[in-house]
mmCIF file of C-alpha atoms in Angstrom:
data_model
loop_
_atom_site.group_PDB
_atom_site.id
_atom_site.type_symbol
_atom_site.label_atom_id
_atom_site.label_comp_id
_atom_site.label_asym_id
_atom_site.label_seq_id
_atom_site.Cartn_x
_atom_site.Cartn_y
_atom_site.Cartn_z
ATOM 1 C CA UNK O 11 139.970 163.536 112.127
ATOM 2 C CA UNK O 12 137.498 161.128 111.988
ATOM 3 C CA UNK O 13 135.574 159.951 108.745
ATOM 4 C CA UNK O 14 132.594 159.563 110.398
ATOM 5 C CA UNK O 15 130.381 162.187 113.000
ATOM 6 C CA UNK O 16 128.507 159.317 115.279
ATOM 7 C CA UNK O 17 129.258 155.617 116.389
ATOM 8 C CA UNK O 18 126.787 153.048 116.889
ATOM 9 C CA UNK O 19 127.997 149.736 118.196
ATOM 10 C CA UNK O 20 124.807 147.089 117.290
ATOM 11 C CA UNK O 21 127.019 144.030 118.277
ATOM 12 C CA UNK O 22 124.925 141.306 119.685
ATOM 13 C CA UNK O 23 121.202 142.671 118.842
ATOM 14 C CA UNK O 24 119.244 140.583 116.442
ATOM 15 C CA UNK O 25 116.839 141.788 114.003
ATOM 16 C CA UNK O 26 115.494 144.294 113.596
ATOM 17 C CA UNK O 27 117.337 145.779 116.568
ATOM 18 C CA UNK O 28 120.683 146.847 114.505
ATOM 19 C CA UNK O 29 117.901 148.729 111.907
ATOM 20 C CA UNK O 30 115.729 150.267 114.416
ATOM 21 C CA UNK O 31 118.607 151.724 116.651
ATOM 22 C CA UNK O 32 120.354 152.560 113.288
ATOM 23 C CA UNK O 33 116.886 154.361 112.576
ATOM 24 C CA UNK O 34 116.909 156.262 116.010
ATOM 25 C CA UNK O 35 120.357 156.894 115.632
ATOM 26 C CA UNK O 36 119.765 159.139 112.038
ATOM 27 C CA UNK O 37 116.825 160.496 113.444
ATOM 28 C CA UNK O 38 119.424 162.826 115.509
ATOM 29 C CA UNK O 39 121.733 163.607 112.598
ATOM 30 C CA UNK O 40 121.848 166.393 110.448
ATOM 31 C CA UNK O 41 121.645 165.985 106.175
ATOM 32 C CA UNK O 42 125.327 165.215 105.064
ATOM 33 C CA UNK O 43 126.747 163.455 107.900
ATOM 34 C CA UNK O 44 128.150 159.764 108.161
ATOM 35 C CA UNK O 45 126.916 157.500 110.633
ATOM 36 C CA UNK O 46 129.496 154.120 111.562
ATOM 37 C CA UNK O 47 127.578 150.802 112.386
ATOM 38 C CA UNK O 48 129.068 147.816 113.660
ATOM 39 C CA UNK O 49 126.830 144.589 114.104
ATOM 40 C CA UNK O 50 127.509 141.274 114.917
ATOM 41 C CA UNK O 51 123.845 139.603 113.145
ATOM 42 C CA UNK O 52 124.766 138.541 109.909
ATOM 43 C CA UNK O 53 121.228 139.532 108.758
ATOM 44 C CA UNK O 54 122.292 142.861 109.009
ATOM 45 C CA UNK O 55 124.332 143.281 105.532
ATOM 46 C CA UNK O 56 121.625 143.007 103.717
ATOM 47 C CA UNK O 57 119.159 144.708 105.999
ATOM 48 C CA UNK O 58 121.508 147.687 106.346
ATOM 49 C CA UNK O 59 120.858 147.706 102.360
ATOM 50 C CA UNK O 60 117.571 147.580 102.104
ATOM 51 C CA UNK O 61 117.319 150.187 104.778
ATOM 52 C CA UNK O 62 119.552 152.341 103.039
ATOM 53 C CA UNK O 63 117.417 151.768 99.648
ATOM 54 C CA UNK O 64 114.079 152.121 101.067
ATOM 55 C CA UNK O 65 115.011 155.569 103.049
ATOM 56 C CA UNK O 66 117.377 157.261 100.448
ATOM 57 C CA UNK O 67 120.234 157.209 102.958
ATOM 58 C CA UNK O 68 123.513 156.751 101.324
ATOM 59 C CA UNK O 69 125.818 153.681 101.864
ATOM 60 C CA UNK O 70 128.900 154.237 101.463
ATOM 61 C CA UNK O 71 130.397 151.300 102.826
ATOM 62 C CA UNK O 72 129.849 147.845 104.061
ATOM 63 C CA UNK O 73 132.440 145.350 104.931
ATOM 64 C CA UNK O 74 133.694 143.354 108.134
ATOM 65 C CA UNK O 75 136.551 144.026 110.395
ATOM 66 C CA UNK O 76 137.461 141.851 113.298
ATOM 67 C CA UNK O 77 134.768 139.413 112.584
ATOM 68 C CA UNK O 78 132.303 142.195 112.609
ATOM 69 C CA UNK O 79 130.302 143.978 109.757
ATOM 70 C CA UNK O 80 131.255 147.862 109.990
ATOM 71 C CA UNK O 81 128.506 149.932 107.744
ATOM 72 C CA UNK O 82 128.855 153.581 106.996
ATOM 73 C CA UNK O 83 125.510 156.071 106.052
ATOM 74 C CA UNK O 84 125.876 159.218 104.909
ATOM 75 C CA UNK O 85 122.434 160.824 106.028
ATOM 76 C CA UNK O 86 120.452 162.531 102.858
ATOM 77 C CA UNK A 12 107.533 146.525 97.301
ATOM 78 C CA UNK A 13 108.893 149.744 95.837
ATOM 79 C CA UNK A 14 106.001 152.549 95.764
ATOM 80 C CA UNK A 15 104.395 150.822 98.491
ATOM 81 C CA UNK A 16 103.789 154.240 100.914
ATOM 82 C CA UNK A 17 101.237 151.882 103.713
ATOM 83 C CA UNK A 18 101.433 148.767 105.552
ATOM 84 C CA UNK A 19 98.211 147.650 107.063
ATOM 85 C CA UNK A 20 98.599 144.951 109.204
ATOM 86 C CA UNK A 21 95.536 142.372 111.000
ATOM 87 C CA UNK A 22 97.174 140.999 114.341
ATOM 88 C CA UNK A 23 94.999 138.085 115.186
ATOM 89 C CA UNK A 24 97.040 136.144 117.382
ATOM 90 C CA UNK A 25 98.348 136.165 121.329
ATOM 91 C CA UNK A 26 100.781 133.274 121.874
ATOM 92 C CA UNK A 27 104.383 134.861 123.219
ATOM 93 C CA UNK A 28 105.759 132.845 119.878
ATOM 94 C CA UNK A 29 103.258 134.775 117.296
ATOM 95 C CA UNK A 30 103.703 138.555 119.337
ATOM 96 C CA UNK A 31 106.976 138.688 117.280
ATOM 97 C CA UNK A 32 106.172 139.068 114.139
ATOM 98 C CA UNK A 33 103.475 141.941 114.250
ATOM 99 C CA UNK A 34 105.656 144.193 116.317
ATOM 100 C CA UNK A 35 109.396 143.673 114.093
ATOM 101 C CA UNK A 36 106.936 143.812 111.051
ATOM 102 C CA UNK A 37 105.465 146.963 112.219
ATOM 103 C CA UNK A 38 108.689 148.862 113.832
ATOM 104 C CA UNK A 39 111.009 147.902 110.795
ATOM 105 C CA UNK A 40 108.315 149.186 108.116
ATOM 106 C CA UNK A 41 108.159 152.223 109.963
ATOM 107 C CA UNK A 42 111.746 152.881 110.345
ATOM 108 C CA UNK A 43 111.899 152.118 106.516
ATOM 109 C CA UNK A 44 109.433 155.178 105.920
ATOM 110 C CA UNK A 45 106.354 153.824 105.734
ATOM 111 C CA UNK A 46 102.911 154.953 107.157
ATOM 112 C CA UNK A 47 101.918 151.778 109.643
ATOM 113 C CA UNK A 48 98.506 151.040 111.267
ATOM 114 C CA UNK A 49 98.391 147.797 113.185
ATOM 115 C CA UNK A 50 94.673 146.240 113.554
ATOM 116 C CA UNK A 51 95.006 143.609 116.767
ATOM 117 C CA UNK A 52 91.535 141.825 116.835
ATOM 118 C CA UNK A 53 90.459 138.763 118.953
ATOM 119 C CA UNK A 54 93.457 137.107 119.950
ATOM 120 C CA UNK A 55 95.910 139.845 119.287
ATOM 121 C CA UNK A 56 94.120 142.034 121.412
ATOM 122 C CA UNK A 57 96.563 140.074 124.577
ATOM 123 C CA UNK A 58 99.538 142.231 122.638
ATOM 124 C CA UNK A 59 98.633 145.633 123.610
ATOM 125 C CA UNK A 60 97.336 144.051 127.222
ATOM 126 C CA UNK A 61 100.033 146.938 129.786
ATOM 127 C CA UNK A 62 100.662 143.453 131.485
ATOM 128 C CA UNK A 63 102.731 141.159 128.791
ATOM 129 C CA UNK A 64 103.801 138.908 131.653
ATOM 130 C CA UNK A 65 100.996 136.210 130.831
ATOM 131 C CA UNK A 66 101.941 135.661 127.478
ATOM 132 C CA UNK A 67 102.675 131.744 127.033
ATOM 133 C CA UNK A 68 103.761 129.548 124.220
ATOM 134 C CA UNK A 69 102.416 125.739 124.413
ATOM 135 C CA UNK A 70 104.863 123.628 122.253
ATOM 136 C CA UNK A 71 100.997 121.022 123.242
ATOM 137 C CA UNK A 72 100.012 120.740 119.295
ATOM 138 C CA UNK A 73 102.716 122.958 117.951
ATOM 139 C CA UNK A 74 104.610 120.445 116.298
ATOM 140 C CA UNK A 75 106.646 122.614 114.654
ATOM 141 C CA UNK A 76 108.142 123.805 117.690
ATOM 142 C CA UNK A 77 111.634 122.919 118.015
ATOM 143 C CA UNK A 78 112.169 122.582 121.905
ATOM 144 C CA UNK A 79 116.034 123.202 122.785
ATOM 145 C CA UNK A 80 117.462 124.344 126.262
ATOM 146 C CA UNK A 81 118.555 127.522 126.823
ATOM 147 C CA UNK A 82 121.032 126.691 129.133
ATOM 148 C CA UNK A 83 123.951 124.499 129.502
ATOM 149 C CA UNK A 84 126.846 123.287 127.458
ATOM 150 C CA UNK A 85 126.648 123.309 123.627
ATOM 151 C CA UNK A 86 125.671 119.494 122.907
ATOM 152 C CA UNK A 87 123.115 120.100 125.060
ATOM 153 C CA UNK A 88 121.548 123.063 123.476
ATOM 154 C CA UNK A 89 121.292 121.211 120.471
ATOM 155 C CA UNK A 90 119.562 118.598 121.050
ATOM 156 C CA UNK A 91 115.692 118.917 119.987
ATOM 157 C CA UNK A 92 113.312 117.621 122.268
ATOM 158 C CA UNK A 93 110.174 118.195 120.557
ATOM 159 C CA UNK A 94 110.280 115.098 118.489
ATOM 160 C CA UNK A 95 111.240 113.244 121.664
ATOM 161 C CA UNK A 96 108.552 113.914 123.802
ATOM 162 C CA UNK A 97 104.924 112.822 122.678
ATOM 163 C CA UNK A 98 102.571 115.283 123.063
ATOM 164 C CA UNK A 99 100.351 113.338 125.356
ATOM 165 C CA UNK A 100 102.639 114.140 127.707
ATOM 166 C CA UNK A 101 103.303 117.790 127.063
ATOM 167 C CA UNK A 102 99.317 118.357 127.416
ATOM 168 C CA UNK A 103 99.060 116.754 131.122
ATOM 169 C CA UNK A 104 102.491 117.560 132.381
ATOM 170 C CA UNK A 105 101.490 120.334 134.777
ATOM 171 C CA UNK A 106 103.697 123.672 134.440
ATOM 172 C CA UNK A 107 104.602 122.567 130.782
ATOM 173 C CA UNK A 108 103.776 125.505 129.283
ATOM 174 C CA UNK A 109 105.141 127.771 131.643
ATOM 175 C CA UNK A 110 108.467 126.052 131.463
ATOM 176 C CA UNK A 111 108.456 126.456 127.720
ATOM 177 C CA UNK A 112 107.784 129.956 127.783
ATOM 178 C CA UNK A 113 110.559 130.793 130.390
ATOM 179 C CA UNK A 114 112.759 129.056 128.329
ATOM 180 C CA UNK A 115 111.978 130.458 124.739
ATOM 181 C CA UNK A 116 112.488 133.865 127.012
ATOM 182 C CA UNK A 117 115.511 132.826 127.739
ATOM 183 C CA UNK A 118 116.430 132.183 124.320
ATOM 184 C CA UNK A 119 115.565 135.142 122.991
ATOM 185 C CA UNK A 120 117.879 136.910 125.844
ATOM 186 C CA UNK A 121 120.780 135.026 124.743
ATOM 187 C CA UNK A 122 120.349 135.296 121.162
ATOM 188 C CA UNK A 123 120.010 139.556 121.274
ATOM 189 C CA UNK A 124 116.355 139.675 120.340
ATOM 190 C CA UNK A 125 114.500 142.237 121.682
ATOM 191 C CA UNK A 126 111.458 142.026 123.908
ATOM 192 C CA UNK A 127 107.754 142.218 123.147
ATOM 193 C CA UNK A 128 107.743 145.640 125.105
ATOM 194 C CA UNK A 129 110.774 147.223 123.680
ATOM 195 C CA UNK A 130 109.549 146.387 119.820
ATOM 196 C CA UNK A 131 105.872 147.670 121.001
ATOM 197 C CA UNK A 132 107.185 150.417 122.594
ATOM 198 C CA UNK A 133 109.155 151.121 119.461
ATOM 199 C CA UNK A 134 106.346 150.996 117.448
ATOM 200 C CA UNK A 135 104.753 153.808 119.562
ATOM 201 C CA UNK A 136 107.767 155.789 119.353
ATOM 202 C CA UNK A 137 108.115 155.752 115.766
ATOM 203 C CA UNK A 138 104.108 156.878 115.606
ATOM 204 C CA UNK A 139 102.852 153.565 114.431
ATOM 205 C CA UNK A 140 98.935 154.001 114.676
ATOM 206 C CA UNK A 141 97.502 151.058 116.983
ATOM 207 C CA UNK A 142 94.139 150.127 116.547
ATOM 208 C CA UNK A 143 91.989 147.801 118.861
ATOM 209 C CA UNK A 144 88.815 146.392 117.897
ATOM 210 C CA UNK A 145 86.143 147.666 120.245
ATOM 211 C CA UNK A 146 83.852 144.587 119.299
ATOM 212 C CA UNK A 147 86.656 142.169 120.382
ATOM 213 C CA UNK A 148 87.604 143.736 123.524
ATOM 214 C CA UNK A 149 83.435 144.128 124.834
ATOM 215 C CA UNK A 150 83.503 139.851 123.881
ATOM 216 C CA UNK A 151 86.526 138.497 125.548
ATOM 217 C CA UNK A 152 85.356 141.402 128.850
ATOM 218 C CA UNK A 153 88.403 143.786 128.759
ATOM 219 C CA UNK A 154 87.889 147.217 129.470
ATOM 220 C CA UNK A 155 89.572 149.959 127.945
ATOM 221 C CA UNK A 156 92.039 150.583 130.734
ATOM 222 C CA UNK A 157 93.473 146.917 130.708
ATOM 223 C CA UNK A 158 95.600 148.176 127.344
ATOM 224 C CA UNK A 159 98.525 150.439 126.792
ATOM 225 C CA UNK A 160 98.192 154.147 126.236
ATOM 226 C CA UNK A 161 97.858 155.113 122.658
ATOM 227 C CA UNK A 162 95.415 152.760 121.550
ATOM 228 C CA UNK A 163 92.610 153.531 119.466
ATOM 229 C CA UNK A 164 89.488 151.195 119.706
ATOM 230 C CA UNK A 165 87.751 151.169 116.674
ATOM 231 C CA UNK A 166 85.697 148.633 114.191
ATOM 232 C CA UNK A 167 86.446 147.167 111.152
ATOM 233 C CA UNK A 168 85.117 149.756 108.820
ATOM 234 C CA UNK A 169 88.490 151.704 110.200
ATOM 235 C CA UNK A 170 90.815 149.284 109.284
ATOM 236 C CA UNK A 171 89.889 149.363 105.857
ATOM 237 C CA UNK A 172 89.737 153.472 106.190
ATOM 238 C CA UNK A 173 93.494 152.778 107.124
ATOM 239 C CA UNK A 174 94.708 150.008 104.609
ATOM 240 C CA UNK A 175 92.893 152.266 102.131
ATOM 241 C CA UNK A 176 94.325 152.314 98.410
ATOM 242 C CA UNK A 177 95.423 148.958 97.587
ATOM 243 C CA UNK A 178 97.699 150.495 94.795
ATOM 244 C CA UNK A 179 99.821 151.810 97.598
ATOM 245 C CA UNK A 180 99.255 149.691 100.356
ATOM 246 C CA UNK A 181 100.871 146.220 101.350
ATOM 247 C CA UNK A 182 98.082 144.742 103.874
ATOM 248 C CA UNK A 183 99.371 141.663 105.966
ATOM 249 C CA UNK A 184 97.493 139.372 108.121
ATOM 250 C CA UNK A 185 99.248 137.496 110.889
#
């Protein structure tokens, strides 16, 4: 089973594109469930933050794999 | 920046360089959670224009302009030729301009950025408000019709209606 209930590959978008399709992207979740970004813009691991602090979504994780940063949301 | 609930933002310019920043400004602040209303007046009225194709970026006395090619092999890309050329020549050189503004579209193509209509269009999806001034539009002999759908043409008195509260409210002017 999967730890996370949607994928959303961001790799090669600038900013704010990883943050507004992340946006989009949560906009069609339900409260509860985990949401996997990967992103390629180094902006983004702080952005993904920010976002995360600014709309009450939870971060659960944020680290890099493969020489990209991997992010995982937990909708509130 | 915590407890701020508004952004009111004054778009006064039209260049293809200074369309960025209103439109990430304005789709990123809404995605955040914010309430966003977007003022374009003189200028920044060529932003909501349906027609974005005529937007143009002179590096002619924009010396801070880096000028790098788009294209090629890697030395190459790095090389700056703003400081190389003088501007003399940039002004007279017909076709300049266009050629820089293909090529900063270019750049932005290669380096993932999104386009002027995709980050407006964004905007509209997320339900920023977008306000034109009707004072503006009557001087520079626009009509109504030449802009995108969704735009409200109002005076100034409405912008401030919008910014309202500054305890609440983060106004920027670009």
């Amino acid at each position: 089973m999967a730890d996370f209930d949607q994928e959303l590959d961001a790799s090669g978008l600038n900013c704010p594109l990883p943050i507004l399709r992340t946006k989009k992207t949560i906009n069609t979740m339900d409260a509860g469930q985990v949401l996997r970004v990967v992103a390629t813009d180094p902006g983004s691991v702080k952005d993904i933050e920010a976002f995360c602090n600014q709309t009450g979504n939870e971060l659960i994780s944020s680290g890099e794999e493969g020489g990209k940063f991997v992010f995982m949301i937990k909708k509130s | 920046m915590a407890g701020t609930e508004k952004v009111a933002m004054i778009c006064t310019k039209g260049t293809l360089d200074w369309a960025y920043p209103p439109f990430i400004l304005g789709s990123t602040a809404v995605a955040l959670g914010k309430e966003v209303s977007m003022f374009f007046t003189f200028y920044g009225l060529n932003l909501l224009l349906k027609d974005t194709s005529k937007l143009r970026v002179s590096p002619a006395g924009n010396p801070a302009m880096p000028m790098k090619m788009p294209y090629g092999p890697d030395w190459l890309r790095k090389i700056d030729w703003a400081p190389k050329l003088p501007n003399i020549f940039m002004n007279n050189m017909p076709g300049f301009e266009w050629a820089a503004s293909k090529m900063m579209l270019q750049s932005t193509k290669n380096h993932g950025v999104a386009s002027i209509e995709e980050l407006r269009a964004m905007c509209q999806e997320f339900d920023v408000k977008i306000l034109a001034c009707q004072m503006t539009v009557e001087l520079f002999g626009y009509e109504q019709s030449d802009f995108i759908d969704g735009v409200e043409f109002v005076g100034a008195a409405t912008f401030f209606d919008e910014a309202g509260d500054a305890s609440n409210t983060m106004t920027l002017y670009l």
